[in-house]
Short mmCIF file of C-alpha atoms and ligand atoms in Angstrom, two decimals:
data_model
loop_
_atom_site.label_atom_id
_atom_site.label_comp_id
_atom_site.label_asym_id
_atom_site.label_seq_id
_atom_site.Cartn_x
_atom_site.Cartn_y
_atom_site.Cartn_z
CA MET K 949 3.69 34.11 -26.73
CA THR K 950 4.44 30.57 -28.02
CA ASP K 951 2.08 27.60 -27.90
CA VAL K 952 4.34 26.02 -25.29
CA ASP K 953 4.07 29.11 -23.02
CA GLU K 954 0.29 29.03 -23.42
CA SER K 955 0.05 25.38 -22.45
CA SER K 956 2.28 25.67 -19.39
CA LYS K 957 0.14 28.63 -18.25
CA ALA K 958 -2.94 26.45 -18.73
CA ALA K 959 -1.23 23.70 -16.70
CA LYS K 960 -0.68 26.12 -13.81
CA ARG K 961 -4.32 27.23 -13.95
CA ASN K 962 -5.46 23.61 -13.80
CA ARG K 963 -3.24 22.93 -10.82
CA SER K 964 -4.56 25.90 -8.87
CA GLN K 965 -8.01 24.33 -8.77
CA SER K 966 -8.81 22.85 -5.36
CA SER K 967 -7.90 19.25 -4.60
CA VAL K 968 -10.36 16.54 -3.63
CA ALA K 969 -10.89 15.44 -0.02
CA VAL K 970 -10.80 11.67 -0.46
CA ARG K 971 -13.10 9.54 1.71
CA ASN K 972 -14.11 5.91 1.77
CA PHE K 973 -17.46 5.19 0.11
CA ILE K 974 -19.42 2.65 2.14
CA GLY K 975 -23.12 1.94 1.86
CA GLY K 976 -23.63 5.10 -0.22
CA ARG K 977 -21.95 7.38 2.35
CA PHE K 978 -18.57 9.05 2.42
CA THR K 979 -16.63 8.34 5.60
CA ALA K 980 -13.15 8.73 7.07
CA ALA K 981 -11.10 5.66 7.91
CA ALA K 982 -11.89 4.02 11.26
CA SER K 983 -8.27 4.70 12.29
CA GLY K 984 -8.87 8.44 11.82
CA THR K 985 -5.52 8.63 10.03
CA THR K 986 -4.67 9.47 6.46
CA ILE K 987 -1.92 8.86 3.91
CA PRO K 988 -0.54 11.80 1.91
CA ASP K 989 -1.26 11.65 -1.82
CA ILE K 990 1.76 13.07 -3.64
CA GLU K 991 1.45 14.62 -7.09
CA PRO K 992 4.14 12.99 -9.28
CA GLY K 993 4.46 16.06 -11.51
CA THR K 994 5.48 18.30 -8.60
CA GLY K 995 6.52 15.99 -5.77
CA GLU K 996 4.12 17.88 -3.48
CA VAL K 997 1.23 16.61 -1.39
CA MET K 998 -2.06 17.26 -3.20
CA ALA K 999 -4.62 15.31 -1.16
CA SER K 1000 -4.94 12.89 1.73
CA VAL K 1001 -6.22 9.34 1.54
CA PRO K 1002 -8.00 7.39 4.31
CA ASP K 1003 -5.59 4.93 5.90
CA SER K 1004 -8.16 2.15 6.09
CA ASP K 1005 -7.82 -1.17 7.86
CA GLU K 1006 -9.85 -4.32 8.53
CA ARG K 1007 -12.57 -2.31 10.32
CA ASP K 1008 -13.33 -0.30 7.19
CA ILE K 1009 -13.23 -3.45 5.07
CA GLU K 1010 -15.63 -5.11 7.53
CA ASN K 1011 -18.06 -2.18 7.22
CA ALA K 1012 -17.81 -2.16 3.43
CA VAL K 1013 -18.30 -5.93 3.10
CA SER K 1014 -21.27 -5.73 5.42
CA ALA K 1015 -22.83 -2.93 3.31
CA ALA K 1016 -22.17 -4.92 0.14
CA ARG K 1017 -23.76 -8.04 1.65
CA GLN K 1018 -26.85 -6.09 2.69
CA ALA K 1019 -27.25 -4.68 -0.82
CA PHE K 1020 -26.65 -8.00 -2.58
CA ARG K 1021 -30.10 -9.60 -2.43
CA ALA K 1022 -31.97 -6.60 -3.84
CA TRP K 1023 -29.31 -5.87 -6.46
CA SER K 1024 -29.03 -9.44 -7.70
CA ASN K 1025 -32.81 -9.55 -8.04
CA THR K 1026 -32.97 -6.26 -9.92
CA PRO K 1027 -33.89 -7.02 -13.55
CA ALA K 1028 -30.84 -7.00 -15.82
CA ALA K 1029 -32.38 -4.26 -17.95
CA GLU K 1030 -32.59 -1.95 -14.92
CA ARG K 1031 -29.03 -2.68 -13.86
CA SER K 1032 -28.00 -2.08 -17.43
CA ALA K 1033 -29.73 1.33 -17.52
CA MET K 1034 -27.88 2.43 -14.38
CA LEU K 1035 -24.54 1.37 -15.81
CA LEU K 1036 -25.28 3.25 -19.01
CA ARG K 1037 -26.05 6.35 -16.96
CA LEU K 1038 -22.73 6.00 -15.16
CA GLY K 1039 -20.94 5.65 -18.51
CA ASP K 1040 -22.64 8.86 -19.69
CA LEU K 1041 -21.67 10.68 -16.50
CA ILE K 1042 -18.04 9.66 -16.92
CA GLU K 1043 -18.10 10.96 -20.47
CA GLY K 1044 -19.86 14.13 -19.34
CA ASN K 1045 -17.09 14.76 -16.80
CA LEU K 1046 -14.24 13.73 -19.05
CA GLU K 1047 -12.22 16.93 -18.71
CA GLU K 1048 -12.33 16.96 -14.93
CA LEU K 1049 -11.55 13.25 -14.67
CA ALA K 1050 -8.66 13.53 -17.14
CA ARG K 1051 -7.19 16.39 -15.11
CA LEU K 1052 -7.49 14.42 -11.88
CA GLU K 1053 -5.87 11.38 -13.48
CA ALA K 1054 -2.99 13.45 -14.88
CA ARG K 1055 -2.29 15.13 -11.53
CA ASP K 1056 -2.68 11.99 -9.46
CA GLY K 1057 -0.77 9.55 -11.67
CA GLY K 1058 1.68 11.78 -13.54
CA LYS K 1059 0.37 10.80 -16.99
CA PRO K 1060 0.04 13.38 -19.78
CA ILE K 1061 -3.43 14.91 -19.74
CA SER K 1062 -3.71 14.28 -23.48
CA LEU K 1063 -3.37 10.54 -22.82
CA ALA K 1064 -5.89 10.54 -19.97
CA ARG K 1065 -8.31 12.33 -22.28
CA ARG K 1066 -7.71 9.95 -25.16
CA LEU K 1067 -7.28 6.61 -23.37
CA ASP K 1068 -8.09 6.36 -19.68
CA ILE K 1069 -11.37 8.20 -19.32
CA PRO K 1070 -13.05 7.17 -22.60
CA ARG K 1071 -12.14 3.57 -21.76
CA ALA K 1072 -13.70 3.88 -18.32
CA ALA K 1073 -16.97 5.09 -19.90
CA ALA K 1074 -16.72 2.34 -22.52
CA ASN K 1075 -16.30 -0.32 -19.82
CA PHE K 1076 -19.62 0.62 -18.18
CA ARG K 1077 -21.40 0.85 -21.51
CA PHE K 1078 -19.97 -2.42 -22.77
CA PHE K 1079 -20.98 -4.50 -19.75
CA ALA K 1080 -24.35 -2.74 -19.52
CA THR K 1081 -25.08 -4.16 -22.96
CA ALA K 1082 -23.23 -7.47 -22.63
CA ILE K 1083 -25.30 -8.54 -19.63
CA LEU K 1084 -28.42 -8.37 -21.78
CA HIS K 1085 -26.88 -10.85 -24.20
CA GLN K 1086 -25.41 -13.42 -21.83
CA SER K 1087 -26.85 -16.82 -22.61
CA THR K 1088 -26.44 -20.27 -21.13
CA GLU K 1089 -26.59 -23.82 -22.46
CA ALA K 1090 -29.29 -26.51 -22.24
CA HIS K 1091 -29.01 -30.20 -23.15
CA SER K 1092 -31.59 -32.89 -23.53
CA THR K 1093 -30.07 -36.14 -22.22
CA ASP K 1094 -31.49 -38.77 -24.60
CA GLY K 1095 -35.00 -37.60 -23.78
CA THR K 1096 -34.67 -38.74 -20.14
CA ALA K 1097 -33.50 -35.49 -18.60
CA LEU K 1098 -33.09 -31.81 -19.31
CA ASN K 1099 -29.86 -30.17 -18.22
CA TYR K 1100 -29.50 -26.44 -18.15
CA THR K 1101 -27.03 -23.99 -16.67
CA LEU K 1102 -27.81 -21.06 -14.42
CA ARG K 1103 -25.25 -18.26 -14.27
CA GLN K 1104 -25.67 -16.68 -10.85
CA PRO K 1105 -23.85 -13.77 -9.23
CA VAL K 1106 -21.31 -14.84 -6.65
CA GLY K 1107 -21.98 -12.28 -3.89
CA VAL K 1108 -19.50 -9.64 -2.78
CA ALA K 1109 -16.66 -9.20 -5.25
CA GLY K 1110 -13.30 -7.95 -3.96
CA LEU K 1111 -11.63 -5.74 -6.57
CA ILE K 1112 -8.03 -4.56 -6.25
CA SER K 1113 -6.50 -2.26 -8.85
CA PRO K 1114 -3.12 -0.57 -9.48
CA TRP K 1115 -2.05 3.04 -10.03
CA ASN K 1116 -1.02 3.04 -13.67
CA LEU K 1117 -4.48 3.18 -15.30
CA PRO K 1118 -6.56 4.01 -12.22
CA LEU K 1119 -10.10 4.61 -13.47
CA TYR K 1120 -9.68 2.49 -16.58
CA LEU K 1121 -8.76 -0.65 -14.59
CA LEU K 1122 -11.10 0.03 -11.68
CA SER K 1123 -14.06 0.33 -14.07
CA TRP K 1124 -12.85 -2.77 -15.95
CA LYS K 1125 -13.60 -4.64 -12.72
CA ILE K 1126 -16.57 -2.79 -11.22
CA ALA K 1127 -18.61 -2.75 -14.45
CA PRO K 1128 -18.76 -6.52 -15.11
CA ALA K 1129 -18.99 -7.34 -11.39
CA ILE K 1130 -22.13 -5.28 -10.81
CA ALA K 1131 -23.60 -5.86 -14.28
CA ALA K 1132 -23.65 -9.56 -13.39
CA GLY K 1133 -25.58 -8.83 -10.18
CA ASN K 1134 -22.77 -8.86 -7.63
CA THR K 1135 -22.06 -6.06 -5.22
CA CYS K 1136 -18.46 -5.07 -4.67
CA VAL K 1137 -15.78 -3.67 -2.42
CA ALA K 1138 -13.00 -2.03 -4.42
CA LYS K 1139 -9.55 -1.08 -3.14
CA PRO K 1140 -7.81 1.31 -5.55
CA SER K 1141 -4.10 2.04 -5.23
CA GLU K 1142 -3.44 4.60 -2.51
CA PHE K 1143 -1.18 6.40 -5.00
CA THR K 1144 -4.12 7.28 -7.25
CA PRO K 1145 -7.37 7.59 -5.28
CA LEU K 1146 -8.87 10.69 -6.91
CA THR K 1147 -10.84 9.33 -9.85
CA ALA K 1148 -12.12 6.42 -7.74
CA HIS K 1149 -13.47 8.98 -5.29
CA ARG K 1150 -15.11 10.91 -8.12
CA LEU K 1151 -16.55 7.67 -9.53
CA ALA K 1152 -18.25 7.07 -6.19
CA GLU K 1153 -19.89 10.50 -6.43
CA LEU K 1154 -20.99 9.82 -10.00
CA SER K 1155 -22.45 6.44 -9.00
CA LEU K 1156 -24.82 8.31 -6.68
CA GLU K 1157 -25.86 10.56 -9.56
CA ALA K 1158 -26.42 7.45 -11.68
CA GLU K 1159 -28.74 6.23 -8.89
CA ILE K 1160 -26.85 3.01 -8.33
CA PRO K 1161 -28.24 1.86 -4.95
CA PRO K 1162 -26.16 2.28 -1.77
CA GLY K 1163 -23.92 -0.69 -1.02
CA VAL K 1164 -23.63 -1.91 -4.61
CA ILE K 1165 -20.32 -0.11 -5.12
CA ASN K 1166 -18.14 0.36 -2.03
CA ILE K 1167 -14.68 1.86 -2.23
CA VAL K 1168 -12.14 1.55 0.57
CA HIS K 1169 -8.86 3.42 0.20
CA GLY K 1170 -5.57 2.65 1.87
CA HIS K 1171 -2.46 0.53 1.84
CA GLY K 1172 -2.48 -2.82 0.09
CA GLN K 1173 -0.75 -4.48 3.01
CA LYS K 1174 -3.53 -3.40 5.35
CA ALA K 1175 -6.83 -2.68 3.58
CA GLY K 1176 -6.03 -4.83 0.52
CA ARG K 1177 -4.93 -7.78 2.63
CA ALA K 1178 -8.04 -7.55 4.82
CA LEU K 1179 -10.24 -7.61 1.73
CA VAL K 1180 -8.43 -10.65 0.32
CA ARG K 1181 -8.80 -12.52 3.61
CA HIS K 1182 -12.38 -11.57 4.36
CA PRO K 1183 -14.49 -14.76 4.58
CA ASP K 1184 -17.56 -13.07 3.02
CA VAL K 1185 -15.72 -12.12 -0.17
CA PRO K 1186 -15.78 -15.30 -2.28
CA LEU K 1187 -14.30 -13.77 -5.43
CA LEU K 1188 -11.26 -11.58 -6.06
CA SER K 1189 -10.17 -9.76 -9.16
CA PHE K 1190 -6.65 -8.40 -8.75
CA THR K 1191 -4.50 -6.37 -11.12
CA GLY K 1192 -0.99 -5.50 -10.02
CA GLY K 1193 2.56 -6.78 -9.77
CA THR K 1194 3.48 -10.46 -9.94
CA VAL K 1195 4.97 -10.58 -6.44
CA THR K 1196 1.90 -8.93 -4.91
CA GLY K 1197 -0.31 -11.27 -6.95
CA ALA K 1198 1.48 -14.31 -5.50
CA GLY K 1199 0.76 -12.97 -1.99
CA VAL K 1200 -2.90 -12.42 -2.86
CA ALA K 1201 -3.16 -15.99 -4.20
CA ALA K 1202 -1.55 -17.38 -1.03
CA ASN K 1203 -3.92 -15.44 1.23
CA ALA K 1204 -6.95 -16.45 -0.83
CA ALA K 1205 -6.02 -20.12 -1.14
CA PRO K 1206 -7.18 -21.39 2.30
CA MET K 1207 -10.71 -20.22 1.50
CA PHE K 1208 -10.65 -21.49 -2.11
CA LYS K 1209 -11.72 -18.12 -3.45
CA LYS K 1210 -12.46 -17.60 -7.10
CA LEU K 1211 -9.48 -15.66 -8.37
CA SER K 1212 -8.45 -13.64 -11.38
CA LEU K 1213 -4.89 -12.30 -11.40
CA GLU K 1214 -3.76 -9.81 -14.06
CA LEU K 1215 -0.06 -9.35 -13.35
CA GLY K 1216 3.16 -7.98 -14.78
CA GLY K 1217 4.64 -8.21 -18.26
CA LYS K 1218 7.96 -7.92 -20.09
CA ASN K 1219 6.53 -7.86 -23.53
CA PRO K 1220 8.41 -8.52 -26.77
CA ASN K 1221 8.03 -6.30 -29.82
CA ILE K 1222 9.39 -8.30 -32.78
CA LEU K 1223 10.20 -6.64 -36.06
CA PHE K 1224 10.97 -8.69 -39.18
CA ALA K 1225 12.89 -7.17 -42.09
CA ASP K 1226 9.84 -7.07 -44.37
CA ALA K 1227 7.82 -4.88 -41.97
CA ASP K 1228 6.60 -1.36 -42.72
CA LEU K 1229 9.46 0.34 -40.90
CA GLU K 1230 7.90 3.77 -40.65
CA GLU K 1231 4.69 2.48 -39.11
CA ALA K 1232 6.62 0.10 -36.83
CA ILE K 1233 8.78 2.94 -35.50
CA ALA K 1234 5.82 5.25 -34.88
CA THR K 1235 3.85 2.55 -33.08
CA SER K 1236 6.89 1.29 -31.16
CA ILE K 1237 7.37 4.79 -29.78
CA ARG K 1238 3.87 4.55 -28.30
CA SER K 1239 4.27 0.97 -27.10
CA SER K 1240 7.57 1.88 -25.43
CA PHE K 1241 6.82 5.24 -23.87
CA TRP K 1242 3.07 5.77 -23.53
CA ASN K 1243 2.21 6.49 -19.94
CA GLN K 1244 5.99 6.66 -19.23
CA GLY K 1245 6.21 2.94 -19.99
CA GLU K 1246 3.90 2.30 -17.03
CA ILE K 1247 1.44 0.08 -18.90
CA CYS K 1248 1.56 -3.66 -18.33
CA LEU K 1249 1.25 -4.09 -22.13
CA CYS K 1250 4.19 -1.88 -23.08
CA GLY K 1251 6.65 -3.58 -25.41
CA SER K 1252 9.84 -3.04 -23.45
CA ARG K 1253 11.97 -5.65 -25.28
CA ILE K 1254 12.34 -4.80 -28.96
CA PHE K 1255 13.82 -7.49 -31.22
CA VAL K 1256 14.79 -6.47 -34.77
CA GLU K 1257 15.91 -8.67 -37.67
CA ARG K 1258 19.56 -7.84 -38.33
CA ALA K 1259 19.05 -6.66 -41.93
CA VAL K 1260 17.03 -3.63 -40.72
CA PHE K 1261 18.50 -3.28 -37.24
CA ASP K 1262 20.52 -0.11 -37.92
CA ALA K 1263 17.72 1.55 -39.89
CA PHE K 1264 15.22 0.81 -37.13
CA LEU K 1265 17.54 1.92 -34.35
CA ASP K 1266 18.40 5.23 -36.06
CA GLY K 1267 14.75 6.09 -36.71
CA PHE K 1268 13.61 4.93 -33.29
CA VAL K 1269 16.29 6.86 -31.39
CA GLU K 1270 15.58 10.02 -33.40
CA ALA K 1271 11.85 9.73 -32.67
CA THR K 1272 12.58 9.11 -28.97
CA LYS K 1273 14.68 12.28 -28.80
CA ARG K 1274 11.73 14.27 -30.13
CA LEU K 1275 9.46 13.23 -27.23
CA ARG K 1276 8.66 16.07 -24.85
CA VAL K 1277 9.04 15.15 -21.21
CA GLY K 1278 7.20 17.57 -18.99
CA ASP K 1279 4.34 18.65 -16.80
CA PRO K 1280 1.50 16.12 -17.06
CA LEU K 1281 -0.98 19.01 -17.26
CA ASP K 1282 0.83 20.59 -20.19
CA GLU K 1283 -1.02 19.88 -23.44
CA THR K 1284 2.26 19.41 -25.32
CA THR K 1285 3.72 16.78 -22.99
CA ASP K 1286 4.37 13.31 -24.44
CA VAL K 1287 5.97 11.69 -21.40
CA GLY K 1288 4.95 12.67 -17.87
CA ALA K 1289 6.19 11.74 -14.40
CA LEU K 1290 6.70 8.32 -12.83
CA ILE K 1291 4.34 7.51 -10.00
CA SER K 1292 6.71 8.04 -7.06
CA GLU K 1293 10.26 8.72 -5.92
CA ALA K 1294 10.58 5.07 -4.87
CA HIS K 1295 9.53 3.90 -8.32
CA LEU K 1296 11.93 6.36 -9.94
CA GLN K 1297 14.75 4.93 -7.82
CA LYS K 1298 13.81 1.42 -8.96
CA VAL K 1299 13.88 2.48 -12.62
CA SER K 1300 17.19 4.31 -12.08
CA GLY K 1301 18.63 1.11 -10.58
CA TYR K 1302 18.07 -0.66 -13.90
CA LEU K 1303 19.78 2.19 -15.76
CA GLU K 1304 22.81 1.66 -13.50
CA ILE K 1305 22.75 -2.08 -14.20
CA ALA K 1306 22.66 -1.35 -17.96
CA GLN K 1307 25.74 0.83 -17.64
CA LYS K 1308 27.61 -1.61 -15.42
CA GLU K 1309 26.92 -4.45 -17.86
CA GLY K 1310 28.33 -2.46 -20.79
CA GLY K 1311 25.03 -1.55 -22.47
CA THR K 1312 25.00 1.41 -24.86
CA ILE K 1313 22.51 4.12 -23.94
CA HIS K 1314 21.58 5.84 -27.20
CA THR K 1315 19.37 8.45 -25.63
CA GLY K 1316 18.04 9.17 -22.15
CA GLY K 1317 19.44 7.30 -19.17
CA LYS K 1318 18.99 9.99 -16.53
CA ARG K 1319 16.55 11.59 -14.15
CA VAL K 1320 15.24 14.91 -15.45
CA ASP K 1321 16.44 17.82 -13.34
CA ARG K 1322 13.14 19.30 -12.18
CA PRO K 1323 10.78 18.79 -9.23
CA GLY K 1324 8.70 15.63 -9.46
CA PHE K 1325 9.62 12.16 -10.67
CA PHE K 1326 10.76 12.40 -14.28
CA VAL K 1327 13.06 10.04 -16.18
CA GLU K 1328 14.22 10.55 -19.76
CA PRO K 1329 12.91 8.08 -22.34
CA THR K 1330 15.79 5.66 -22.70
CA VAL K 1331 16.93 3.33 -25.49
CA ILE K 1332 19.56 0.69 -24.70
CA THR K 1333 21.39 -1.83 -26.89
CA GLY K 1334 24.18 -4.33 -26.32
CA LEU K 1335 22.83 -6.17 -23.28
CA SER K 1336 22.56 -9.93 -22.94
CA CYS K 1337 19.03 -11.32 -22.85
CA ASP K 1338 19.85 -12.78 -19.42
CA SER K 1339 20.40 -9.30 -18.00
CA ASP K 1340 17.94 -8.20 -15.33
CA VAL K 1341 17.21 -5.24 -17.60
CA LEU K 1342 15.69 -7.66 -20.13
CA GLN K 1343 14.21 -10.06 -17.59
CA ASP K 1344 12.54 -7.84 -14.99
CA GLU K 1345 9.52 -5.63 -15.47
CA ILE K 1346 11.02 -2.13 -15.15
CA PHE K 1347 7.68 -0.34 -15.70
CA GLY K 1348 9.33 2.88 -16.85
CA PRO K 1349 10.36 4.65 -20.08
CA VAL K 1350 13.21 2.21 -20.73
CA VAL K 1351 13.48 -0.15 -23.72
CA THR K 1352 16.15 -2.45 -25.06
CA VAL K 1353 16.73 -3.14 -28.76
CA THR K 1354 18.32 -6.49 -29.69
CA PRO K 1355 19.10 -7.97 -33.13
CA PHE K 1356 18.10 -11.47 -34.27
CA ASP K 1357 18.96 -13.58 -37.32
CA SER K 1358 16.08 -16.02 -37.75
CA GLU K 1359 12.42 -16.55 -36.88
CA GLU K 1360 13.46 -19.37 -34.57
CA GLU K 1361 15.86 -17.11 -32.69
CA ALA K 1362 13.27 -14.33 -32.45
CA LEU K 1363 10.82 -16.75 -30.86
CA ALA K 1364 13.38 -18.08 -28.40
CA LEU K 1365 14.30 -14.54 -27.34
CA ALA K 1366 10.68 -13.41 -27.13
CA ASN K 1367 9.63 -16.43 -25.07
CA GLY K 1368 12.74 -16.27 -22.88
CA THR K 1369 11.20 -14.62 -19.82
CA ARG K 1370 8.98 -15.70 -16.96
CA TYR K 1371 6.21 -13.41 -18.27
CA GLY K 1372 3.61 -13.95 -21.00
CA LEU K 1373 1.21 -11.03 -21.19
CA SER K 1374 1.36 -9.52 -24.68
CA ALA K 1375 3.52 -9.39 -27.80
CA THR K 1376 3.66 -7.46 -31.05
CA VAL K 1377 4.87 -8.84 -34.39
CA TRP K 1378 5.75 -6.66 -37.37
CA THR K 1379 5.76 -8.43 -40.75
CA ARG K 1380 4.00 -8.32 -44.11
CA ASP K 1381 4.28 -12.11 -44.47
CA LEU K 1382 0.83 -13.48 -43.65
CA ARG K 1383 1.95 -17.03 -43.00
CA ARG K 1384 4.79 -15.95 -40.75
CA ALA K 1385 2.46 -13.65 -38.80
CA HIS K 1386 0.09 -16.50 -37.93
CA ARG K 1387 2.90 -18.98 -37.29
CA VAL K 1388 4.71 -16.65 -34.88
CA ALA K 1389 1.47 -15.61 -33.14
CA ALA K 1390 0.68 -19.26 -32.44
CA ALA K 1391 4.18 -19.94 -31.08
CA LEU K 1392 4.43 -16.99 -28.70
CA ASP K 1393 3.85 -17.55 -24.96
CA SER K 1394 1.48 -14.64 -24.68
CA GLY K 1395 -2.12 -13.93 -23.72
CA THR K 1396 -2.43 -11.33 -26.50
CA VAL K 1397 -0.53 -11.05 -29.80
CA TRP K 1398 -0.82 -7.91 -31.92
CA ILE K 1399 0.16 -8.17 -35.58
CA ASN K 1400 1.32 -4.85 -37.05
CA CYS K 1401 -0.29 -2.86 -34.24
CA TRP K 1402 -0.32 -2.32 -30.49
CA LEU K 1403 -3.06 -1.76 -27.92
CA LEU K 1404 -5.87 -2.13 -30.41
CA ARG K 1405 -8.34 -3.43 -27.85
CA ASP K 1406 -11.75 -4.87 -28.58
CA LEU K 1407 -13.64 -5.24 -25.31
CA ARG K 1408 -15.18 -8.54 -26.46
CA VAL K 1409 -11.89 -10.43 -26.55
CA PRO K 1410 -10.37 -12.45 -23.68
CA PHE K 1411 -7.63 -10.62 -21.81
CA GLY K 1412 -4.99 -12.06 -19.48
CA GLY K 1413 -1.54 -13.51 -19.22
CA MET K 1414 0.37 -16.76 -19.40
CA LYS K 1415 3.19 -17.89 -17.09
CA GLU K 1416 3.83 -15.32 -14.31
CA SER K 1417 1.66 -12.71 -16.03
CA GLY K 1418 -1.49 -14.05 -14.47
CA VAL K 1419 -4.21 -16.58 -13.96
CA GLY K 1420 -7.58 -16.52 -15.68
CA ARG K 1421 -9.07 -14.30 -18.33
CA GLU K 1422 -11.28 -11.24 -18.17
CA GLY K 1423 -12.86 -9.21 -20.97
CA GLY K 1424 -16.16 -9.71 -22.79
CA PHE K 1425 -18.09 -12.79 -21.75
CA GLU K 1426 -14.96 -14.10 -20.00
CA SER K 1427 -15.57 -11.35 -17.43
CA LEU K 1428 -19.26 -12.14 -17.08
CA ASN K 1429 -18.39 -15.82 -16.72
CA PHE K 1430 -15.78 -15.01 -14.09
CA PHE K 1431 -18.17 -12.84 -12.10
CA THR K 1432 -20.89 -15.52 -12.10
CA GLU K 1433 -21.04 -19.07 -10.82
CA PRO K 1434 -22.35 -21.68 -13.29
CA LYS K 1435 -24.88 -24.05 -11.77
CA ASN K 1436 -26.05 -27.18 -13.56
CA VAL K 1437 -29.74 -28.03 -13.03
CA CYS K 1438 -30.81 -31.52 -14.12
CA VAL K 1439 -34.55 -32.25 -14.45
CA LYS K 1440 -35.69 -35.86 -14.92
CA LEU K 1441 -38.29 -35.94 -17.65
P1 NDP G 1900 1.02 -3.62 -6.82
O1 NDP G 1900 1.05 -5.08 -7.00
O2 NDP G 1900 2.02 -2.99 -5.93
O3 NDP G 1900 -0.39 -3.14 -6.26
C1 NDP G 1900 -1.61 -3.44 -6.90
C2 NDP G 1900 -2.74 -3.24 -5.91
O4 NDP G 1900 -2.64 -4.24 -4.90
C3 NDP G 1900 -2.69 -1.90 -5.18
O5 NDP G 1900 -4.01 -1.45 -4.93
C4 NDP G 1900 -1.99 -2.28 -3.90
O6 NDP G 1900 -2.21 -1.36 -2.87
C5 NDP G 1900 -2.61 -3.62 -3.62
N1 NDP G 1900 -1.86 -4.48 -2.71
C6 NDP G 1900 -0.55 -4.41 -2.36
N2 NDP G 1900 -0.26 -5.39 -1.47
C7 NDP G 1900 -1.39 -6.10 -1.27
C8 NDP G 1900 -1.73 -7.23 -0.47
N3 NDP G 1900 -0.84 -7.84 0.29
N4 NDP G 1900 -2.99 -7.69 -0.51
C9 NDP G 1900 -3.91 -7.10 -1.30
N5 NDP G 1900 -3.66 -6.02 -2.06
C10 NDP G 1900 -2.41 -5.53 -2.06
O7 NDP G 1900 1.06 -3.01 -8.28
P2 NDP G 1900 1.22 -1.51 -8.67
O8 NDP G 1900 0.11 -0.71 -8.09
O9 NDP G 1900 2.63 -1.13 -8.38
O10 NDP G 1900 0.97 -1.58 -10.25
C11 NDP G 1900 1.93 -1.91 -11.17
C12 NDP G 1900 1.88 -3.38 -11.52
O11 NDP G 1900 0.59 -3.70 -12.02
C13 NDP G 1900 2.84 -3.75 -12.62
O12 NDP G 1900 3.51 -4.93 -12.29
C14 NDP G 1900 1.95 -3.97 -13.82
O13 NDP G 1900 2.47 -4.84 -14.78
C15 NDP G 1900 0.73 -4.51 -13.18
N6 NDP G 1900 -0.39 -4.35 -14.09
C16 NDP G 1900 -0.90 -5.45 -14.72
C17 NDP G 1900 -1.92 -5.31 -15.64
C18 NDP G 1900 -2.51 -6.50 -16.31
O14 NDP G 1900 -3.62 -6.38 -16.82
N7 NDP G 1900 -1.85 -7.65 -16.36
C19 NDP G 1900 -2.47 -4.00 -15.98
C20 NDP G 1900 -1.87 -2.92 -15.25
C21 NDP G 1900 -0.87 -3.10 -14.34
P3 NDP G 1900 -1.08 -0.26 -2.57
O15 NDP G 1900 -0.97 0.58 -3.77
O16 NDP G 1900 -1.59 0.43 -1.41
O17 NDP G 1900 0.19 -1.02 -2.29
#
């Protein structure tokens, strides 16, 4: 029997294990939605229903906000060292349940289990550990005003934080919000994507094991238009951290505006990956394969627009296309899978629409370009050249395994092409020229610039987007600052 046979057998075994009955988590208890109705949770790798999700509405949000408000006073007065210890326990529990969580994430979101094991779940544990430690090191300023007064700053928790996260990195992004929110002394109501509720449900169970008090973490599942909207509009939720699409983010901002809520919006991207002729081609190709196709291209930081200096364009394209053809598209639970399933049939149709546009506009598809003929929502990794930079394919966030490769002739042109979208989330630059690297990094409209790498993330650095990629920064002390309100106290001496 081959290794591939062995791993698809293992995938089947994993799938036969029972699915999770998802419930809301409010005030430390698991409950059904007030409506009594549920939403089917479809497994992208099979197209079949694998669980049901509470179809929550404003009644469930009301209950959750009320539980979070009740827990706030005690939690915000809990010494930081005690809060920190609980977060560390939760980080350990996530690590201790890594295999199970990775399997849930792969089934629920369609991502390869190897990626969930390497990226999503370790990062979720790291988020809790990082903010457990960071909160012990948060400091504030004090100023003596010419000896007549002493000014100092208090950093106080805001109250109930509303946290809304997407389906592409479910536990990773949910924990990126919950960890700093509660480390800083807030309580929270989180609304994960209804497409990927399973690891959020498991996190709720683990939070009980970590002895985080009831009401500190509340999780309400359901549709964004119903449960999400109710959370955004709730008057007792003064702060919102939202990660998702740009159009949804604009709606969240509009709903939050009348109450002047504190807002962080981490939105879409259409990120450039710029390769100069002096770059290490082999390393650039290997990393560009990851930045193009990891998680099926469903990472906001994926570099979906590749720009290559003309002198090495053909060499890059040949190597890149060959490497793309070697990627194994398959069952997310199969250990040998490189590219899994897209999140849903609707999303697959959206991605396919861009492949049709590419063909209509005379683009050349070097590999991929089609749906994979198997149950579930699979699209071949696709490499396209020959499209104008004004094409919707190069302007819109496709959020699938689809990249374009475009030549350029000068640094100036590369910058104009890279900056020529409404987004500004991240960018990668490949060059061995130190001065050029710094010059281009400074000139890019981008919240993050990677030089000769991609997705090397240090949790201490600020993270967020420019232009339509978002408002505000999270990460490190930026997160702790966001989740606290600074108060100036002035004492006359
Ligand atoms: P969506 O914007 O569709 O949804 C994000 C979350 O918002 C979901 O939980 C969704 O619920 C909820 N939601 C939807 N409508 C509303 C509403 N009116 N009020 C409140 N909440 C609402 O994004 P996706 O889930 O499709 O995720 C993909 C997007 O996320 C991509 O654009 C990607 O770039 C972006 N993203 C950005 C990142 C960043 O850091 N900048 C990181 C990761 C992803 P429901 O699922 O039920 O609709």
